[in-house]
Coordinates of C-alpha atoms in Angstrom, one line a residue:
M1 CA 26.9 26.5 -27.4
R2 CA 23.4 26.0 -28.6
N3 CA 23.7 22.2 -28.1
R4 CA 24.8 22.7 -24.5
I5 CA 21.9 25.0 -23.7
F6 CA 19.5 22.5 -25.3
L7 CA 21.0 19.6 -23.4
T8 CA 20.7 21.6 -20.1
L9 CA 17.0 22.4 -20.8
V10 CA 16.3 18.7 -21.6
V11 CA 18.0 17.5 -18.4
A12 CA 16.1 20.1 -16.3
A13 CA 12.8 19.1 -17.9
L14 CA 13.5 15.4 -17.1
G15 CA 14.3 16.3 -13.5
V16 CA 10.8 17.8 -13.2
V17 CA 9.0 14.9 -15.0
C18 CA 11.0 12.1 -13.4
P19 CA 12.2 13.2 -10.0
A20 CA 14.6 10.9 -8.1
P21 CA 13.1 8.9 -5.2
A22 CA 14.0 10.2 -1.8
P23 CA 16.9 8.3 -0.2
V24 CA 16.4 6.2 3.0
H25 CA 18.7 7.4 5.8
G26 CA 20.0 5.4 8.7
T27 CA 18.5 2.1 9.7
S28 CA 14.9 3.2 10.2
A29 CA 12.4 2.8 7.3
A30 CA 11.8 6.3 6.1
P31 CA 8.7 6.8 3.9
S32 CA 9.6 6.2 0.3
F33 CA 7.1 8.9 -0.8
Q34 CA 9.1 11.6 1.0
G35 CA 9.1 14.7 -1.2
R36 CA 6.8 13.3 -3.8
T37 CA 3.2 14.4 -4.5
T38 CA 2.2 11.8 -7.1
T39 CA 0.7 8.4 -6.6
A40 CA 2.4 5.1 -7.1
A41 CA 0.7 2.3 -9.1
C42 CA 0.4 -1.0 -7.4
D43 CA -1.3 -4.4 -7.7
V44 CA -1.8 -5.9 -4.2
E45 CA -4.6 -6.9 -1.9
A46 CA -5.5 -6.2 1.7
Y47 CA -8.4 -6.8 4.0
V48 CA -10.6 -4.4 5.9
V49 CA -9.8 -3.9 9.6
D50 CA -11.9 -0.8 10.2
P51 CA -13.9 -1.4 13.4
D52 CA -16.8 0.9 12.4
P53 CA -20.0 -1.1 12.3
K54 CA -21.3 1.1 9.5
G55 CA -18.5 0.0 7.2
L56 CA -15.5 1.5 5.4
N57 CA -15.9 4.9 3.7
V58 CA -14.6 5.1 0.1
R59 CA -13.8 8.6 -0.9
E60 CA -13.5 10.4 -4.2
T61 CA -10.0 11.8 -3.4
S62 CA -7.3 10.7 -1.0
G63 CA -7.7 12.2 2.4
A64 CA -10.3 12.6 5.1
G65 CA -11.7 15.7 3.4
G66 CA -12.7 13.8 0.2
R67 CA -16.4 13.3 -0.5
V68 CA -17.6 9.8 0.5
V69 CA -18.8 8.0 -2.7
A70 CA -19.5 4.6 -1.2
V71 CA -19.4 2.6 2.0
I72 CA -18.1 -1.0 2.0
P73 CA -20.3 -2.9 4.4
R74 CA -18.7 -4.6 7.3
D75 CA -18.7 -8.4 6.8
E76 CA -18.2 -10.7 9.8
D77 CA -15.9 -13.0 7.9
G78 CA -13.9 -10.2 6.1
T79 CA -13.6 -8.2 2.9
V80 CA -10.6 -8.2 0.6
L81 CA -9.8 -5.1 -1.4
H82 CA -7.7 -4.8 -4.6
L83 CA -5.3 -1.8 -4.3
I84 CA -4.3 -0.1 -7.5
A85 CA -2.5 3.1 -6.3
S86 CA -1.0 4.7 -3.3
A87 CA -0.8 8.4 -2.3
P88 CA 2.0 9.9 -0.2
N89 CA -0.5 10.6 2.7
G90 CA -1.1 6.8 3.4
W91 CA -4.3 6.6 1.4
V92 CA -4.7 3.9 -1.2
Q93 CA -6.9 3.7 -4.3
I94 CA -9.0 0.6 -4.8
D95 CA -11.1 -0.7 -7.7
R96 CA -12.8 -3.8 -6.1
A97 CA -13.9 -5.2 -2.8
E98 CA -15.2 -8.7 -2.3
T99 CA -16.3 -10.6 0.8
I100 CA -14.6 -13.8 1.7
S101 CA -17.8 -15.6 0.6
G102 CA -17.3 -14.1 -2.9
T103 CA -19.8 -11.3 -3.0
V104 CA -18.6 -8.2 -4.8
V105 CA -19.5 -5.2 -2.7
F106 CA -17.6 -2.5 -4.6
E107 CA -16.4 -2.3 -8.2
K108 CA -15.2 1.2 -9.2
K109 CA -12.3 3.4 -8.2
G110 CA -12.1 5.2 -4.9
W111 CA -9.8 6.0 -2.0
V112 CA -9.6 4.5 1.5
S113 CA -7.3 5.1 4.4
G114 CA -4.5 2.6 4.7
N115 CA -5.0 2.7 8.5
M116 CA -8.3 0.9 8.0
L117 CA -6.6 -2.0 6.0
G118 CA -4.4 -4.9 7.0
T119 CA -2.6 -7.9 5.7
S120 CA -0.9 -10.7 7.5
T121 CA 2.5 -12.1 7.1
R122 CA 2.8 -15.6 5.6
G123 CA 3.5 -18.5 8.0
Y124 CA 7.1 -19.5 7.2
G125 CA 7.6 -21.6 10.4
T126 CA 9.1 -19.6 13.2
K127 CA 11.5 -17.4 11.2
G128 CA 9.1 -14.7 10.1
V129 CA 9.4 -12.4 7.1
K130 CA 11.9 -9.7 6.2
L131 CA 10.8 -6.1 6.2
R132 CA 12.7 -3.9 3.8
G133 CA 13.4 -0.2 3.9
E134 CA 12.6 0.2 0.2
A135 CA 10.0 -1.4 -2.1
K136 CA 12.4 -3.4 -4.2
A137 CA 15.1 -5.4 -2.6
G138 CA 15.9 -2.6 0.0
K139 CA 18.0 -3.1 3.1
I140 CA 16.4 -5.3 5.7
V141 CA 15.1 -3.1 8.6
G142 CA 13.5 -5.8 10.6
T143 CA 11.7 -9.2 10.8
I144 CA 8.0 -9.7 11.5
P145 CA 6.7 -12.9 13.0
P146 CA 4.8 -15.3 10.8
E147 CA 1.0 -14.9 10.7
A148 CA 1.2 -11.4 12.2
E149 CA -1.4 -8.8 11.3
V150 CA 0.1 -5.5 10.0
R151 CA -1.5 -2.2 8.9
V152 CA -1.2 -0.8 5.4
A153 CA 0.7 2.4 4.9
G154 CA 0.9 2.3 1.0
C155 CA 1.9 0.2 -1.9
A156 CA 4.1 0.2 -5.0
G157 CA 4.0 -2.5 -7.7
E158 CA 3.6 -5.8 -6.0
N159 CA 5.0 -4.6 -2.7
I160 CA 3.0 -3.3 0.2
K161 CA 4.2 -0.7 2.7
I162 CA 3.2 -1.7 6.3
R163 CA 3.4 -0.6 9.9
Y164 CA 4.0 -3.2 12.6
R165 CA 4.7 -2.0 16.2
N166 CA 7.6 0.4 15.8
L167 CA 8.6 -0.7 12.3
V168 CA 7.7 0.8 8.9
G169 CA 8.8 -0.9 5.7
W170 CA 7.9 -3.0 2.7
L171 CA 6.8 -6.6 2.2
D172 CA 7.2 -8.3 -1.1
R173 CA 4.3 -10.3 -2.6
E174 CA 5.6 -13.6 -1.3
S175 CA 5.5 -12.3 2.3
Q176 CA 1.9 -11.0 2.1
C177 CA -1.3 -12.8 3.1
P178 CA -4.3 -10.6 2.2
N179 CA -6.9 -13.1 3.4
P180 CA -8.1 -12.7 7.0
V181 CA -9.4 -16.3 7.3
T182 CA -6.5 -18.3 5.9
L183 CA -2.7 -18.6 6.6
C184 CA -1.7 -18.4 2.9
N185 CA 0.9 -21.2 3.3

């Protein structure tokens, strides 16, 4: 009886420490962070699409209420950011920003809104790239044309969550082109 109680407590504790990911229902791409409050680690890049001439605000915490700790200046040619984490609210943590010409303009940790970042799909001829419902080999929920600019909605591992027209889903590393001045072919 003591072993059964101990096992029940261990299983309950594991459920708190390692919650199961939310399932994706139907054919639409439901957010993979549904029901989660923790961040997901990632290692991807995206470029700034924020139209503000003053630059992109970098915040101490995820969300518009976070204190601004830096501003990444707007660069005419573009600025590429390294994303290291993603929060369920669509904000991403960065640790580096570099202009296309190679000037490092930010090199510490901070949070930016994914709405202000973009990536392009790679140019695979006329077929486009597959958009998946989950970060790793999920069901295909749509196809995005080659060389299309998409907005960032999050990231996990080497996958980036994007929004394109009425689609939301995940692109694997091979489908991403995080450079605004090249086609990444």
